[in-house]
GROMACS .gro file of C-alpha atoms in nm:
model
  405
    1MET     CA    1   1.340  -3.417  -1.342
    2THR     CA    2   1.012  -3.472  -1.361
    3GLU     CA    3   0.757  -3.786  -1.539
    4LEU     CA    4   0.860  -3.618  -1.932
    5VAL     CA    5   1.159  -3.787  -1.879
    6THR     CA    6   1.075  -4.051  -1.704
    7ARG     CA    7   0.867  -4.153  -1.963
    8ALA     CA    8   1.141  -4.113  -2.191
    9GLN     CA    9   1.407  -4.350  -1.996
   10LEU     CA   10   1.120  -4.575  -1.967
   11VAL     CA   11   1.086  -4.587  -2.391
   12LEU     CA   12   1.452  -4.589  -2.385
   13LEU     CA   13   1.482  -4.934  -2.177
   14ALA     CA   14   1.172  -5.081  -2.334
   15ARG     CA   15   1.410  -5.066  -2.663
   16THR     CA   16   1.691  -5.214  -2.517
   17LEU     CA   17   1.490  -5.468  -2.363
   18HIS     CA   18   1.301  -5.554  -2.720
   19VAL     CA   19   0.939  -5.564  -2.539
   20PRO     CA   20   0.660  -5.287  -2.585
   21VAL     CA   21   0.701  -4.995  -2.333
   22GLU     CA   22   0.354  -5.123  -2.163
   23ARG     CA   23   0.449  -5.420  -2.065
   24LEU     CA   24   0.739  -5.182  -1.826
   25ALA     CA   25   0.469  -4.896  -1.716
   26HIS     CA   26   0.526  -5.057  -1.330
   27LEU     CA   27   0.863  -4.948  -1.331
   28GLU     CA   28   0.767  -4.509  -1.410
   29ARG     CA   29   0.790  -4.522  -0.979
   30LEU     CA   30   1.103  -4.591  -0.991
   31GLY     CA   31   1.198  -4.232  -1.149
   32PRO     CA   32   1.423  -4.127  -1.449
   33HIS     CA   33   1.734  -4.147  -1.234
   34ARG     CA   34   1.744  -4.494  -1.135
   35LEU     CA   35   1.512  -4.592  -1.491
   36HIS     CA   36   1.825  -4.418  -1.677
   37GLU     CA   37   2.084  -4.675  -1.470
   38LEU     CA   38   1.852  -4.929  -1.511
   39GLN     CA   39   1.900  -4.926  -1.911
   40GLN     CA   40   2.234  -4.840  -1.916
   41ARG     CA   41   2.310  -5.114  -1.718
   42MET     CA   42   2.125  -5.374  -1.871
   43ALA     CA   43   2.251  -5.233  -2.234
   44GLY     CA   44   2.604  -5.275  -2.097
   45ASN     CA   45   2.547  -5.658  -1.968
   46LEU     CA   46   2.374  -5.704  -2.310
   47PHE     CA   47   2.704  -5.616  -2.478
   48ASP     CA   48   2.944  -5.768  -2.231
   49GLN     CA   49   2.775  -6.100  -2.340
   50HIS     CA   50   2.817  -6.095  -2.649
   51ALA     CA   51   3.181  -5.969  -2.640
   52PRO     CA   52   3.431  -6.230  -2.672
   53VAL     CA   53   3.221  -6.277  -3.056
   54PHE     CA   54   3.287  -5.984  -3.106
   55GLU     CA   55   3.663  -6.037  -3.018
   56ARG     CA   56   3.649  -6.300  -3.263
   57ILE     CA   57   3.548  -6.031  -3.581
   58ALA     CA   58   3.796  -5.816  -3.477
   59LYS     CA   59   4.032  -6.016  -3.527
   60LEU     CA   60   3.915  -5.998  -3.897
   61VAL     CA   61   3.935  -5.671  -3.940
   62PRO     CA   62   4.353  -5.601  -3.981
   63VAL     CA   63   4.354  -5.897  -4.242
   64ILE     CA   64   4.039  -5.797  -4.512
   65PRO     CA   65   4.019  -5.473  -4.611
   66LEU     CA   66   3.727  -5.304  -4.569
   67SER     CA   67   3.673  -5.219  -4.945
   68ILE     CA   68   3.593  -5.607  -4.992
   69SER     CA   69   3.459  -5.689  -4.695
   70LEU     CA   70   3.165  -5.378  -4.645
   71PRO     CA   71   2.964  -5.387  -4.964
   72ILE     CA   72   2.981  -5.831  -4.826
   73VAL     CA   73   2.834  -5.732  -4.497
   74GLN     CA   74   2.656  -5.489  -4.614
   75ARG     CA   75   2.446  -5.759  -4.835
   76LEU     CA   76   2.454  -6.026  -4.632
   77VAL     CA   77   2.482  -5.963  -4.180
   78PRO     CA   78   2.166  -5.808  -4.070
   79PRO     CA   79   2.204  -5.449  -3.935
   80THR     CA   80   2.135  -5.609  -3.574
   81MET     CA   81   2.459  -5.774  -3.622
   82THR     CA   82   2.669  -5.525  -3.758
   83GLY     CA   83   2.574  -5.267  -3.475
   84ARG     CA   84   2.688  -5.475  -3.210
   85ALA     CA   85   3.002  -5.578  -3.287
   86ALA     CA   86   3.094  -5.201  -3.473
   87GLY     CA   87   3.114  -5.023  -3.136
   88ALA     CA   88   3.355  -5.313  -2.987
   89ILE     CA   89   3.551  -5.362  -3.317
   90GLY     CA   90   3.574  -4.941  -3.328
   91VAL     CA   91   3.765  -4.882  -3.008
   92LYS     CA   92   4.005  -5.135  -3.108
   93TYR     CA   93   4.046  -5.012  -3.460
   94PRO     CA   94   3.940  -4.629  -3.484
   95ALA     CA   95   4.128  -4.536  -3.851
   96LYS     CA   96   3.962  -4.845  -3.957
   97ALA     CA   97   3.570  -4.707  -3.764
   98ILE     CA   98   3.647  -4.337  -3.933
   99GLU     CA   99   3.707  -4.560  -4.243
  100ALA     CA  100   3.423  -4.795  -4.258
  101LEU     CA  101   3.184  -4.433  -4.199
  102LEU     CA  102   3.317  -4.351  -4.491
  103ARG     CA  103   3.218  -4.645  -4.667
  104LEU     CA  104   2.892  -4.760  -4.564
  105ASP     CA  105   2.597  -4.697  -4.679
  106VAL     CA  106   2.355  -4.434  -4.494
  107GLY     CA  107   2.027  -4.641  -4.540
  108TYR     CA  108   2.265  -4.947  -4.385
  109ALA     CA  109   2.417  -4.745  -4.122
  110ALA     CA  110   2.074  -4.597  -3.994
  111ASP     CA  111   1.954  -4.947  -3.990
  112CYS     CA  112   2.280  -5.035  -3.703
  113ALA     CA  113   2.279  -4.670  -3.481
  114PRO     CA  114   1.994  -4.847  -3.291
  115TYR     CA  115   2.223  -5.140  -3.205
  116LEU     CA  116   2.558  -4.953  -3.100
  117ASP     CA  117   2.713  -4.954  -2.789
  118PRO     CA  118   2.675  -4.599  -2.650
  119ARG     CA  119   2.956  -4.699  -2.416
  120THR     CA  120   3.207  -4.720  -2.746
  121VAL     CA  121   2.989  -4.378  -2.925
  122GLY     CA  122   3.140  -4.186  -2.637
  123GLN     CA  123   3.535  -4.310  -2.682
  124LEU     CA  124   3.507  -4.285  -3.047
  125ALA     CA  125   3.273  -3.938  -3.082
  126ASP     CA  126   3.627  -3.711  -3.101
  127ASP     CA  127   3.753  -3.852  -3.444
  128ALA     CA  128   3.424  -3.889  -3.636
  129PRO     CA  129   3.361  -3.683  -3.933
  130PRO     CA  130   3.090  -3.523  -3.899
  131ALA     CA  131   3.011  -3.521  -4.274
  132PRO     CA  132   2.858  -3.906  -4.291
  133VAL     CA  133   2.778  -3.867  -3.929
  134VAL     CA  134   2.476  -3.528  -4.046
  135ALA     CA  135   2.413  -3.790  -4.301
  136ILE     CA  136   2.300  -4.046  -4.073
  137VAL     CA  137   2.128  -3.798  -3.856
  138ASN     CA  138   1.919  -3.697  -4.142
  139GLU     CA  139   1.794  -4.093  -4.207
  140LEU     CA  140   1.735  -4.120  -3.847
  141LEU     CA  141   1.562  -3.839  -3.851
  142ALA     CA  142   1.310  -3.876  -4.185
  143ARG     CA  143   1.235  -4.167  -4.053
  144ARG     CA  144   1.144  -4.030  -3.705
  145ASP     CA  145   1.345  -4.262  -3.511
  146TYR     CA  146   1.388  -4.002  -3.232
  147ILE     CA  147   1.512  -4.289  -2.967
  148THR     CA  148   1.792  -4.350  -3.153
  149ALA     CA  149   1.951  -3.988  -3.217
  150GLY     CA  150   1.843  -3.840  -2.881
  151PRO     CA  151   2.105  -4.050  -2.623
  152PHE     CA  152   2.341  -3.967  -2.833
  153LEU     CA  153   2.378  -3.585  -2.826
  154ALA     CA  154   2.523  -3.702  -2.498
  155TYR     CA  155   2.851  -3.746  -2.739
  156ALA     CA  156   2.874  -3.498  -2.975
  157THR     CA  157   3.188  -3.241  -2.998
  158PRO     CA  158   3.121  -2.878  -3.041
  159GLU     CA  159   3.192  -2.984  -3.412
  160LEU     CA  160   2.951  -3.213  -3.490
  161ILE     CA  161   2.721  -2.980  -3.273
  162GLN     CA  162   2.786  -2.725  -3.577
  163ALA     CA  163   2.775  -2.918  -3.801
  164VAL     CA  164   2.436  -3.056  -3.708
  165GLU     CA  165   2.336  -2.675  -3.668
  166GLU     CA  166   2.471  -2.636  -4.024
  167GLY     CA  167   2.335  -2.978  -4.206
  168VAL     CA  168   2.062  -3.066  -4.048
  169PRO     CA  169   1.740  -2.810  -4.159
  170ASP     CA  170   1.477  -3.048  -3.948
  171ASP     CA  171   1.393  -2.842  -3.628
  172GLU     CA  172   1.130  -3.075  -3.488
  173GLY     CA  173   1.337  -3.333  -3.509
  174LEU     CA  174   1.598  -3.196  -3.313
  175ILE     CA  175   1.372  -3.115  -3.062
  176ARG     CA  176   1.208  -3.468  -3.030
  177SER     CA  177   1.540  -3.610  -3.070
  178ALA     CA  178   1.706  -3.441  -2.751
  179ALA     CA  179   1.366  -3.519  -2.561
  180TYR     CA  180   1.540  -3.835  -2.536
  181ALA     CA  181   1.899  -3.732  -2.414
  182TYR     CA  182   1.932  -3.732  -1.977
  183SER     CA  183   2.215  -3.581  -1.923
  184GLY     CA  184   2.134  -3.183  -1.862
  185GLU     CA  185   2.503  -3.104  -1.911
  186SER     CA  186   2.512  -3.200  -2.298
  187LEU     CA  187   2.190  -3.084  -2.356
  188SER     CA  188   2.326  -2.716  -2.201
  189ALA     CA  189   2.670  -2.785  -2.370
  190VAL     CA  190   2.457  -2.839  -2.744
  191MET     CA  191   2.187  -2.522  -2.662
  192ARG     CA  192   2.512  -2.273  -2.603
  193GLN     CA  193   2.678  -2.378  -2.879
  194LEU     CA  194   2.348  -2.261  -3.108
  195LEU     CA  195   2.300  -2.027  -2.932
  196ALA     CA  196   2.644  -1.914  -3.019
  197GLY     CA  197   2.612  -2.060  -3.367
  198SER     CA  198   2.657  -1.780  -3.694
  199GLY     CA  199   2.331  -1.975  -3.853
  200GLN     CA  200   2.057  -1.825  -3.536
  201ARG     CA  201   1.893  -2.182  -3.532
  202VAL     CA  202   1.728  -2.100  -3.170
  203PRO     CA  203   1.498  -1.840  -3.260
  204ARG     CA  204   1.396  -2.116  -3.554
  205LEU     CA  205   1.388  -2.353  -3.345
  206LEU     CA  206   1.162  -2.201  -3.093
  207ASP     CA  207   0.911  -2.068  -3.395
  208THR     CA  208   0.861  -2.415  -3.461
  209VAL     CA  209   0.816  -2.509  -3.110
  210ILE     CA  210   0.489  -2.222  -3.142
  211ASN     CA  211   0.379  -2.349  -3.398
  212GLY     CA  212   0.425  -2.710  -3.313
  213SER     CA  213   0.185  -2.965  -3.164
  214LYS     CA  214   0.138  -3.076  -2.797
  215GLU     CA  215   0.386  -3.364  -2.832
  216LEU     CA  216   0.636  -3.166  -2.957
  217ARG     CA  217   0.595  -2.880  -2.702
  218LEU     CA  218   0.656  -3.058  -2.468
  219ALA     CA  219   0.920  -3.231  -2.569
  220ALA     CA  220   1.083  -2.860  -2.629
  221LEU     CA  221   1.023  -2.802  -2.215
  222SER     CA  222   1.158  -3.104  -2.109
  223VAL     CA  223   1.500  -3.037  -2.295
  224PHE     CA  224   1.505  -2.600  -2.207
  225ALA     CA  225   1.375  -2.658  -1.852
  226ARG     CA  226   1.705  -2.966  -1.788
  227CYS     CA  227   1.937  -2.713  -1.924
  228ALA     CA  228   2.184  -2.460  -1.679
  229PRO     CA  229   2.039  -2.148  -1.564
  230ASP     CA  230   2.255  -1.930  -1.819
  231VAL     CA  231   2.104  -2.123  -2.091
  232ILE     CA  232   1.794  -2.068  -2.003
  233ALA     CA  233   1.785  -1.735  -1.945
  234ALA     CA  234   1.921  -1.724  -2.299
  235VAL     CA  235   1.651  -1.916  -2.409
  236GLY     CA  236   1.347  -1.757  -2.240
  237ASP     CA  237   1.487  -1.380  -2.382
  238ILE     CA  238   1.486  -1.513  -2.745
  239LEU     CA  239   1.127  -1.738  -2.687
  240PHE     CA  240   1.000  -1.380  -2.559
  241GLU     CA  241   1.152  -1.185  -2.846
  242VAL     CA  242   1.004  -1.433  -3.107
  243ALA     CA  243   0.622  -1.527  -2.960
  244PRO     CA  244   0.348  -1.235  -2.916
  245PRO     CA  245   0.164  -1.266  -2.579
  246SER     CA  246  -0.111  -1.474  -2.749
  247ALA     CA  247   0.137  -1.731  -2.842
  248VAL     CA  248   0.318  -1.759  -2.447
  249ALA     CA  249  -0.053  -1.803  -2.311
  250ASP     CA  250  -0.139  -2.036  -2.518
  251LEU     CA  251   0.163  -2.257  -2.468
  252ILE     CA  252   0.141  -2.221  -2.087
  253ALA     CA  253  -0.167  -2.379  -2.125
  254THR     CA  254  -0.050  -2.653  -2.300
  255TYR     CA  255   0.171  -2.799  -2.041
  256ILE     CA  256  -0.132  -2.660  -1.777
  257ALA     CA  257  -0.288  -2.917  -1.927
  258ALA     CA  258  -0.111  -3.183  -1.982
  259ASP     CA  259   0.008  -3.190  -1.639
  260ALA     CA  260   0.342  -3.019  -1.696
  261THR     CA  261   0.325  -2.732  -1.443
  262ASP     CA  262   0.673  -2.824  -1.254
  263ASP     CA  263   0.872  -2.824  -1.516
  264MET     CA  264   0.694  -2.519  -1.678
  265LEU     CA  265   0.789  -2.369  -1.326
  266ARG     CA  266   1.160  -2.490  -1.305
  267PHE     CA  267   1.218  -2.295  -1.640
  268PHE     CA  268   1.016  -1.978  -1.483
  269GLY     CA  269   1.248  -1.974  -1.218
  270ARG     CA  270   1.552  -1.876  -1.425
  271LEU     CA  271   1.393  -1.653  -1.656
  272SER     CA  272   1.625  -1.275  -1.707
  273PRO     CA  273   1.488  -1.022  -1.525
  274ASN     CA  274   1.357  -0.849  -1.852
  275ALA     CA  275   1.122  -1.204  -1.902
  276LEU     CA  276   1.003  -1.202  -1.618
  277THR     CA  277   0.860  -0.932  -1.627
  278ARG     CA  278   0.667  -0.964  -1.989
  279LEU     CA  279   0.570  -1.286  -1.857
  280ALA     CA  280   0.464  -1.121  -1.544
  281LEU     CA  281   0.260  -0.877  -1.786
  282ASN     CA  282   0.120  -1.146  -1.949
  283PRO     CA  283  -0.267  -1.145  -2.024
  284VAL     CA  284  -0.297  -1.547  -1.853
  285LEU     CA  285  -0.124  -1.476  -1.535
  286PRO     CA  286  -0.365  -1.316  -1.427
  287GLU     CA  287  -0.648  -1.681  -1.468
  288ILE     CA  288  -0.367  -1.891  -1.372
  289ALA     CA  289  -0.182  -1.717  -1.093
  290GLU     CA  290  -0.394  -1.949  -0.843
  291THR     CA  291  -0.307  -2.238  -1.031
  292LEU     CA  292   0.090  -2.159  -1.050
  293VAL     CA  293   0.064  -2.131  -0.607
  294ASP     CA  294  -0.168  -2.512  -0.637
  295ALA     CA  295   0.141  -2.609  -0.816
  296VAL     CA  296   0.385  -2.598  -0.506
  297ASP     CA  297   0.113  -2.654  -0.200
  298GLY     CA  298   0.336  -2.944  -0.011
  299SER     CA  299   0.640  -2.935  -0.230
  300SER     CA  300   0.953  -2.874  -0.151
  301ASP     CA  301   1.171  -2.811  -0.433
  302LEU     CA  302   1.378  -2.464  -0.390
  303ALA     CA  303   1.369  -2.482  -0.823
  304VAL     CA  304   0.914  -2.498  -0.842
  305TRP     CA  305   0.926  -2.239  -0.559
  306ARG     CA  306   1.134  -2.004  -0.758
  307GLY     CA  307   0.877  -2.018  -1.083
  308VAL     CA  308   0.594  -1.926  -0.917
  309LEU     CA  309   0.738  -1.616  -0.664
  310GLU     CA  310   0.935  -1.468  -0.863
  311PRO     CA  311   0.669  -1.384  -1.158
  312LEU     CA  312   0.427  -1.386  -0.913
  313ALA     CA  313   0.614  -1.060  -0.758
  314ARG     CA  314   0.607  -0.900  -1.088
  315THR     CA  315   0.287  -0.887  -1.120
  316PRO     CA  316  -0.008  -0.630  -1.114
  317ALA     CA  317  -0.131  -0.536  -0.690
  318GLU     CA  318  -0.446  -0.735  -0.769
  319VAL     CA  319  -0.270  -1.027  -0.910
  320ARG     CA  320  -0.071  -1.100  -0.609
  321ARG     CA  321  -0.357  -1.028  -0.390
  322ARG     CA  322  -0.512  -1.311  -0.486
  323ALA     CA  323  -0.211  -1.554  -0.510
  324GLY     CA  324  -0.036  -1.390  -0.150
  325LEU     CA  325  -0.462  -1.491  -0.061
  326ARG     CA  326  -0.424  -1.847  -0.187
  327LEU     CA  327  -0.068  -1.860  -0.046
  328ALA     CA  328  -0.196  -1.823   0.281
  329THR     CA  329  -0.434  -2.096   0.247
  330LEU     CA  330  -0.210  -2.364   0.177
  331ASP     CA  331  -0.177  -2.665   0.420
  332ALA     CA  332   0.037  -2.573   0.765
  333PRO     CA  333   0.280  -2.803   0.680
  334THR     CA  334   0.373  -2.582   0.352
  335LEU     CA  335   0.336  -2.275   0.524
  336LEU     CA  336   0.592  -2.392   0.797
  337MET     CA  337   0.818  -2.462   0.562
  338LEU     CA  338   0.851  -2.129   0.334
  339PRO     CA  339   1.048  -1.920   0.557
  340ALA     CA  340   1.361  -2.187   0.556
  341LEU     CA  341   1.280  -2.219   0.170
  342ALA     CA  342   1.242  -1.894   0.117
  343GLN     CA  343   1.617  -1.851   0.334
  344ALA     CA  344   1.803  -2.137   0.122
  345ALA     CA  345   1.679  -2.029  -0.215
  346ARG     CA  346   1.690  -1.613  -0.148
  347LEU     CA  347   1.358  -1.582  -0.221
  348TRP     CA  348   1.226  -1.329   0.038
  349PRO     CA  349   1.200  -1.053  -0.160
  350PRO     CA  350   0.970  -1.207  -0.371
  351LEU     CA  351   0.759  -1.458  -0.113
  352LEU     CA  352   0.723  -1.126   0.132
  353TRP     CA  353   0.612  -0.881  -0.177
  354VAL     CA  354   0.331  -1.125  -0.261
  355LEU     CA  355   0.218  -1.146   0.111
  356SER     CA  356   0.257  -0.733   0.100
  357ALA     CA  357  -0.057  -0.692  -0.115
  358THR     CA  358  -0.268  -0.941   0.098
  359ASP     CA  359  -0.510  -0.814   0.379
  360VAL     CA  360  -0.369  -0.718   0.712
  361GLU     CA  361  -0.585  -1.046   0.825
  362VAL     CA  362  -0.412  -1.263   0.634
  363GLN     CA  363  -0.084  -1.116   0.728
  364ALA     CA  364  -0.154  -1.202   1.056
  365ARG     CA  365  -0.226  -1.547   1.019
  366VAL     CA  366   0.075  -1.613   0.790
  367GLY     CA  367   0.261  -1.459   1.116
  368GLU     CA  368   0.111  -1.622   1.377
  369LEU     CA  369   0.212  -1.900   1.231
  370TRP     CA  370   0.583  -1.899   1.125
  371ALA     CA  371   0.599  -1.771   1.521
  372THR     CA  372   0.472  -2.137   1.635
  373ALA     CA  373   0.683  -2.366   1.443
  374THR     CA  374   0.985  -2.431   1.695
  375ARG     CA  375   1.357  -2.433   1.645
  376LEU     CA  376   1.337  -2.841   1.617
  377ASP     CA  377   1.058  -2.799   1.297
  378LEU     CA  378   1.317  -2.543   1.167
  379GLU     CA  379   1.613  -2.779   1.136
  380VAL     CA  380   1.418  -3.103   1.053
  381LEU     CA  381   1.276  -2.883   0.726
  382GLU     CA  382   1.658  -2.726   0.640
  383ARG     CA  383   1.750  -3.047   0.684
  384ARG     CA  384   1.491  -3.177   0.383
  385ILE     CA  385   1.642  -2.913   0.167
  386ALA     CA  386   2.009  -2.915   0.231
  387ASP     CA  387   2.021  -3.322   0.161
  388GLN     CA  388   1.773  -3.222  -0.159
  389HIS     CA  389   2.100  -2.960  -0.262
  390LEU     CA  390   2.320  -3.266  -0.193
  391ASP     CA  391   2.146  -3.469  -0.416
  392ALA     CA  392   2.089  -3.289  -0.671
  393LEU     CA  393   2.511  -3.201  -0.637
  394LEU     CA  394   2.551  -3.557  -0.606
  395ALA     CA  395   2.315  -3.564  -0.961
  396THR     CA  396   2.519  -3.333  -1.125
  397LEU     CA  397   2.842  -3.423  -1.004
  398THR     CA  398   2.798  -3.768  -1.193
  399ASN     CA  399   2.661  -3.659  -1.477
  400THR     CA  400   2.920  -3.437  -1.509
  401ILE     CA  401   3.206  -3.694  -1.495
  402ARG     CA  402   3.005  -3.926  -1.733
  403PHE     CA  403   2.985  -3.592  -2.004
  404LEU     CA  404   3.352  -3.516  -1.974
  405ARG     CA  405   3.490  -3.933  -2.020
   0.00000   0.00000   0.00000
């Protein structure tokens, strides 16, 4: 994950702490994973501090009928307090929570939503009736409160996703909300449901992105680039069906100008062969071939390298020649990494196909550099790449466990 996700997590942390996001700008260096962990811990601590109060409030639930208590609560109790108490009470009395959800005014429920304990939302998600949840989501999106709507996607059941597909018409709101969801597994689950749904929502979503603002395009890239490979391939196929070459070129220009090249390359690297070919033949590729190569200078990120080499290998010979020439001028440590990277990511065919279009002198220079690499150099590089795989695997397992809970 990259700067787009880091920014989203920083905004969520600022919301949790009730401070302007500018005051936390110095924390960007922590990266998305640590910011997410920090936000989760801070939210947990804040709710845990009030647990005794919530316990005392919960004891009143079986005593006072909701038909009497809820109208009073909605008139007299601030949404901040109701939202913070609702999760703990709902876990203890799930049937009452569902009844309350059906009785609450939609506007008041949306006011409470930012203050719900996300840990309890996950425990109640399976039993939540879709209709009132969809109404609350529509209210949040009408307010453009994407920060509140996004993180709850992590707990959406297939039934709720289907209800959202059918009952929430705001395409831009869904995309911008999803950008605040941290888990790639959750985003993949949502997208799989939308891809398989009878509503055929994904073409419409992509059309909205193509014709949308820079902010919307970046939000969509953040969402799609974090999805599983099969989801990216399916979304990519639809993108190249609904978007003319000029629209694809415009999207690419937006991402490069916004320094979102790494996310774009992660998306490119998981496109299907057919989509990669259509991308390679886009008129913009000759203009940005060297830019794509420059993006991997010094990088050992396999996903980013895949996003460079797979489309460039399918471009005409002249484009491959210029890309290969630029590749050969990267700094020596990067070139020394290439064999280990190609082996780890199975990128030898596209790498060699790009280099094969260059002059013999260029090929000889790269070959001589590879030949001078010592066994120790290669072992260090392979260990670095293996560590990268392990870190990614551990992060995936951690997110999967949270999603299953």
